[in-house]
GROMACS .gro file of C-alpha atoms in nm:
model
  222
    1MET     CA    1   0.375  11.449  15.446
    2SER     CA    2   0.683  11.415  15.665
    3LYS     CA    3   0.907  11.528  15.376
    4GLU     CA    4   0.688  11.835  15.319
    5ARG     CA    5   0.708  11.917  15.691
    6ASP     CA    6   1.087  11.878  15.686
    7ASP     CA    7   1.113  12.107  15.381
    8THR     CA    8   0.897  12.372  15.549
    9LEU     CA    9   1.097  12.346  15.871
   10ALA     CA   10   1.426  12.361  15.681
   11SER     CA   11   1.308  12.680  15.510
   12ARG     CA   12   1.212  12.837  15.843
   13ILE     CA   13   1.544  12.741  16.003
   14SER     CA   14   1.754  12.862  15.710
   15ARG     CA   15   1.566  13.194  15.697
   16ALA     CA   16   1.612  13.250  16.071
   17LEU     CA   17   1.983  13.166  16.063
   18ALA     CA   18   2.036  13.372  15.746
   19GLU     CA   19   1.886  13.675  15.920
   20ARG     CA   20   2.120  13.628  16.217
   21ILE     CA   21   2.423  13.591  15.990
   22ILE     CA   22   2.333  13.893  15.777
   23SER     CA   23   2.261  14.109  16.083
   24GLY     CA   24   2.592  14.012  16.245
   25ALA     CA   25   2.426  13.834  16.539
   26LEU     CA   26   2.614  13.525  16.419
   27PRO     CA   27   2.966  13.654  16.337
   28PRO     CA   28   3.204  13.515  16.072
   29GLY     CA   29   3.368  13.192  16.190
   30GLU     CA   30   3.095  13.110  16.443
   31ARG     CA   31   3.021  12.738  16.454
   32LEU     CA   32   2.665  12.630  16.371
   33ARG     CA   33   2.599  12.336  16.601
   34GLN     CA   34   2.348  12.092  16.462
   35ASP     CA   35   2.231  11.971  16.804
   36HIS     CA   36   2.176  12.325  16.935
   37VAL     CA   37   1.984  12.435  16.627
   38ALA     CA   38   1.769  12.120  16.630
   39GLU     CA   39   1.683  12.177  16.995
   40GLU     CA   40   1.600  12.546  16.942
   41PHE     CA   41   1.360  12.475  16.658
   42GLY     CA   42   1.222  12.146  16.791
   43ALA     CA   43   1.345  11.968  16.481
   44SER     CA   44   1.522  11.647  16.389
   45HIS     CA   45   1.864  11.661  16.227
   46VAL     CA   46   1.719  11.610  15.878
   47PRO     CA   47   1.572  11.961  15.828
   48VAL     CA   48   1.868  12.116  16.012
   49ARG     CA   49   2.115  11.955  15.770
   50GLU     CA   50   1.901  12.077  15.479
   51ALA     CA   51   1.894  12.428  15.629
   52PHE     CA   52   2.274  12.422  15.654
   53ARG     CA   53   2.298  12.316  15.288
   54ARG     CA   54   2.079  12.611  15.190
   55LEU     CA   55   2.299  12.850  15.385
   56GLU     CA   56   2.605  12.707  15.209
   57ALA     CA   57   2.435  12.757  14.871
   58GLN     CA   58   2.376  13.122  14.964
   59GLY     CA   59   2.742  13.163  15.060
   60LEU     CA   60   2.649  13.231  15.423
   61ALA     CA   61   2.800  12.913  15.570
   62VAL     CA   62   3.086  12.675  15.493
   63SER     CA   63   3.135  12.311  15.581
   64GLU     CA   64   3.488  12.227  15.691
   65PRO     CA   65   3.632  11.878  15.750
   66ARG     CA   66   3.654  11.798  16.122
   67ARG     CA   67   3.532  12.150  16.208
   68GLY     CA   68   3.168  12.124  16.112
   69VAL     CA   69   2.960  12.404  15.964
   70ARG     CA   70   3.062  12.761  16.034
   71VAL     CA   71   2.944  13.108  15.938
   72ALA     CA   72   3.134  13.208  15.626
   73ALA     CA   73   3.397  13.480  15.657
   74PHE     CA   74   3.449  13.742  15.389
   75ASP     CA   75   3.726  13.973  15.274
   76LEU     CA   76   3.779  14.270  15.044
   77LYS     CA   77   3.799  14.042  14.740
   78GLU     CA   78   3.449  13.908  14.808
   79VAL     CA   79   3.311  14.258  14.867
   80ARG     CA   80   3.454  14.367  14.532
   81GLU     CA   81   3.303  14.064  14.359
   82VAL     CA   82   2.956  14.144  14.495
   83ALA     CA   83   2.993  14.512  14.401
   84GLU     CA   84   3.092  14.427  14.044
   85MET     CA   85   2.811  14.173  14.008
   86ARG     CA   86   2.556  14.416  14.145
   87ALA     CA   87   2.676  14.688  13.909
   88ALA     CA   88   2.643  14.461  13.604
   89LEU     CA   89   2.308  14.306  13.695
   90GLU     CA   90   2.139  14.620  13.825
   91VAL     CA   91   2.232  14.815  13.513
   92LEU     CA   92   2.090  14.531  13.301
   93ALA     CA   93   1.768  14.536  13.504
   94LEU     CA   94   1.740  14.915  13.488
   95ARG     CA   95   1.775  14.922  13.109
   96HIS     CA   96   1.486  14.676  13.080
   97ALA     CA   97   1.285  14.860  13.347
   98ILE     CA   98   1.314  15.212  13.200
   99PRO     CA   99   1.032  15.179  12.942
  100HIS     CA  100   0.795  15.077  13.224
  101LEU     CA  101   0.891  15.334  13.488
  102THR     CA  102   0.606  15.573  13.570
  103PRO     CA  103   0.605  15.904  13.759
  104ALA     CA  104   0.430  15.724  14.047
  105ILE     CA  105   0.710  15.466  14.073
  106LEU     CA  106   0.974  15.740  14.066
  107ASP     CA  107   0.785  15.930  14.337
  108ARG     CA  108   0.791  15.619  14.558
  109ALA     CA  109   1.163  15.575  14.489
  110GLU     CA  110   1.220  15.937  14.589
  111ALA     CA  111   1.030  15.877  14.914
  112ALA     CA  112   1.252  15.573  14.983
  113THR     CA  113   1.562  15.789  14.933
  114ALA     CA  114   1.426  16.051  15.172
  115ALA     CA  115   1.365  15.776  15.429
  116ALA     CA  116   1.722  15.652  15.388
  117ASP     CA  117   1.864  16.003  15.430
  118SER     CA  118   1.677  16.047  15.758
  119SER     CA  119   1.773  15.705  15.897
  120ARG     CA  120   1.956  15.710  16.228
  121ASP     CA  121   2.064  15.345  16.227
  122VAL     CA  122   2.215  15.113  15.970
  123ARG     CA  123   1.925  14.865  15.956
  124SER     CA  124   1.662  15.126  15.867
  125TRP     CA  125   1.902  15.282  15.614
  126GLU     CA  126   1.964  14.945  15.449
  127ALA     CA  127   1.590  14.870  15.425
  128ALA     CA  128   1.516  15.208  15.267
  129ASN     CA  129   1.815  15.184  15.034
  130ARG     CA  130   1.710  14.836  14.921
  131ALA     CA  131   1.355  14.965  14.863
  132PHE     CA  132   1.487  15.240  14.633
  133HIS     CA  133   1.683  14.993  14.420
  134ARG     CA  134   1.393  14.746  14.408
  135LEU     CA  135   1.145  15.014  14.300
  136ILE     CA  136   1.345  15.129  13.998
  137LEU     CA  137   1.449  14.776  13.894
  138GLU     CA  138   1.135  14.568  13.947
  139PRO     CA  139   0.955  14.693  13.632
  140CYS     CA  140   1.211  14.499  13.425
  141ALA     CA  141   0.979  14.201  13.490
  142MET     CA  142   1.268  13.952  13.486
  143PRO     CA  143   1.216  13.738  13.798
  144ARG     CA  144   1.539  13.538  13.776
  145LEU     CA  145   1.745  13.854  13.737
  146LEU     CA  146   1.564  14.020  14.028
  147ALA     CA  147   1.614  13.711  14.247
  148ALA     CA  148   1.989  13.720  14.175
  149ILE     CA  149   1.998  14.091  14.263
  150ASP     CA  150   1.808  14.021  14.586
  151ASP     CA  151   2.074  13.765  14.685
  152LEU     CA  152   2.348  14.020  14.615
  153HIS     CA  153   2.169  14.280  14.827
  154ALA     CA  154   2.159  14.029  15.113
  155ALA     CA  155   2.536  13.988  15.080
  156SER     CA  156   2.575  14.367  15.070
  157ALA     CA  157   2.367  14.395  15.388
  158ARG     CA  158   2.595  14.148  15.564
  159PHE     CA  159   2.905  14.350  15.474
  160LEU     CA  160   2.729  14.669  15.583
  161PHE     CA  161   2.609  14.539  15.920
  162SER     CA  162   2.952  14.393  15.994
  163ALA     CA  163   3.115  14.730  15.932
  164TRP     CA  164   2.853  14.946  16.105
  165ARG     CA  165   2.728  14.737  16.398
  166SER     CA  166   2.787  15.002  16.663
  167SER     CA  167   2.759  15.332  16.478
  168TRP     CA  168   2.603  15.487  16.172
  169GLU     CA  169   2.652  15.826  16.013
  170ALA     CA  170   2.345  15.982  15.854
  171ARG     CA  171   2.415  16.068  15.490
  172THR     CA  172   2.249  16.229  15.190
  173ASP     CA  173   2.251  16.005  14.885
  174HIS     CA  174   2.324  16.240  14.598
  175ASP     CA  175   2.358  15.947  14.354
  176HIS     CA  176   1.998  15.835  14.413
  177ARG     CA  177   1.873  16.187  14.340
  178ALA     CA  178   2.089  16.210  14.027
  179ILE     CA  179   1.954  15.875  13.905
  180LEU     CA  180   1.595  15.991  13.962
  181ALA     CA  181   1.657  16.323  13.787
  182ALA     CA  182   1.804  16.146  13.483
  183LEU     CA  183   1.513  15.901  13.471
  184ARG     CA  184   1.253  16.178  13.501
  185HIS     CA  185   1.411  16.362  13.207
  186GLY     CA  186   1.442  16.057  12.984
  187ARG     CA  187   1.820  16.022  13.014
  188GLY     CA  188   1.828  15.647  13.066
  189GLU     CA  189   2.192  15.584  12.980
  190GLU     CA  190   2.301  15.860  13.217
  191ALA     CA  191   2.096  15.698  13.495
  192ALA     CA  192   2.252  15.359  13.416
  193ALA     CA  193   2.604  15.505  13.429
  194ILE     CA  194   2.539  15.670  13.767
  195LEU     CA  195   2.390  15.347  13.902
  196GLU     CA  196   2.691  15.144  13.786
  197ARG     CA  197   2.933  15.378  13.962
  198HIS     CA  198   2.708  15.405  14.267
  199VAL     CA  199   2.690  15.034  14.353
  200GLY     CA  200   3.055  14.978  14.265
  201TRP     CA  201   3.183  15.211  14.537
  202ILE     CA  202   3.331  15.035  14.841
  203GLY     CA  203   3.368  15.214  15.173
  204ARG     CA  204   3.587  15.122  15.465
  205THR     CA  205   3.560  15.187  15.837
  206PRO     CA  206   3.765  15.084  16.145
  207VAL     CA  207   3.595  14.817  16.358
  208LYS     CA  208   3.697  14.689  16.701
  209THR     CA  209   3.707  14.309  16.720
  210SER     CA  210   3.591  14.106  17.021
  211GLY     CA  211   3.960  14.081  17.119
  212GLY     CA  212   3.992  14.460  17.128
  213GLU     CA  213   4.194  14.488  16.808
  214ILE     CA  214   4.110  14.743  16.537
  215ARG     CA  215   4.059  14.613  16.184
  216GLU     CA  216   3.930  14.767  15.863
  217ALA     CA  217   3.586  14.652  15.750
  218PHE     CA  218   3.470  14.698  15.391
  219SER     CA  219   3.113  14.752  15.272
  220ILE     CA  220   2.910  14.863  14.971
  221ILE     CA  221   2.741  15.192  15.058
  222GLY     CA  222   2.495  15.192  14.770
   0.00000   0.00000   0.00000
């Protein structure tokens, strides 16, 4: 019973910390202190260590000798890797999903795109954008593939929130509408080609660091 409780607590802790890391509340390089986390969640060190291991497995934390566990940093190379993986896996999922896409599903995806276009902050845009992708891909009925894509979307969200913490520019997603138009008219390969290009595009924006310096941040705007 104690092991089950520790597993449940570890899941709750890892989910909470993952959300903070993805949202940018815990910035890259921030140390995750075992004692502080255990105190916050009223837990022993056992579930906290397990939570840290789960964050490491997700690529959200790193364990460094003599420095403890820290929030993982990322660079342009990692952003490119996620973009390329998303492009490959989402196209695979879409090709399997196309025979099962209905007008009702495409209508819901169009509504998600409209919600994204009207978003005035990055978090609501990301949620609507993720909903669009999930709606057109989920009918592939391949749970392992969808789980891998979900993990990549979480990484994309982290890049996005890091780059757009303080400002967001409303935008119209012409690619989403082109994908929907191709799907509605039975042009599956055209939709797949647009999707591949869409998620592979990396944007950049200047961001002021806590030290007042300006650096370029990279994100996947798709």
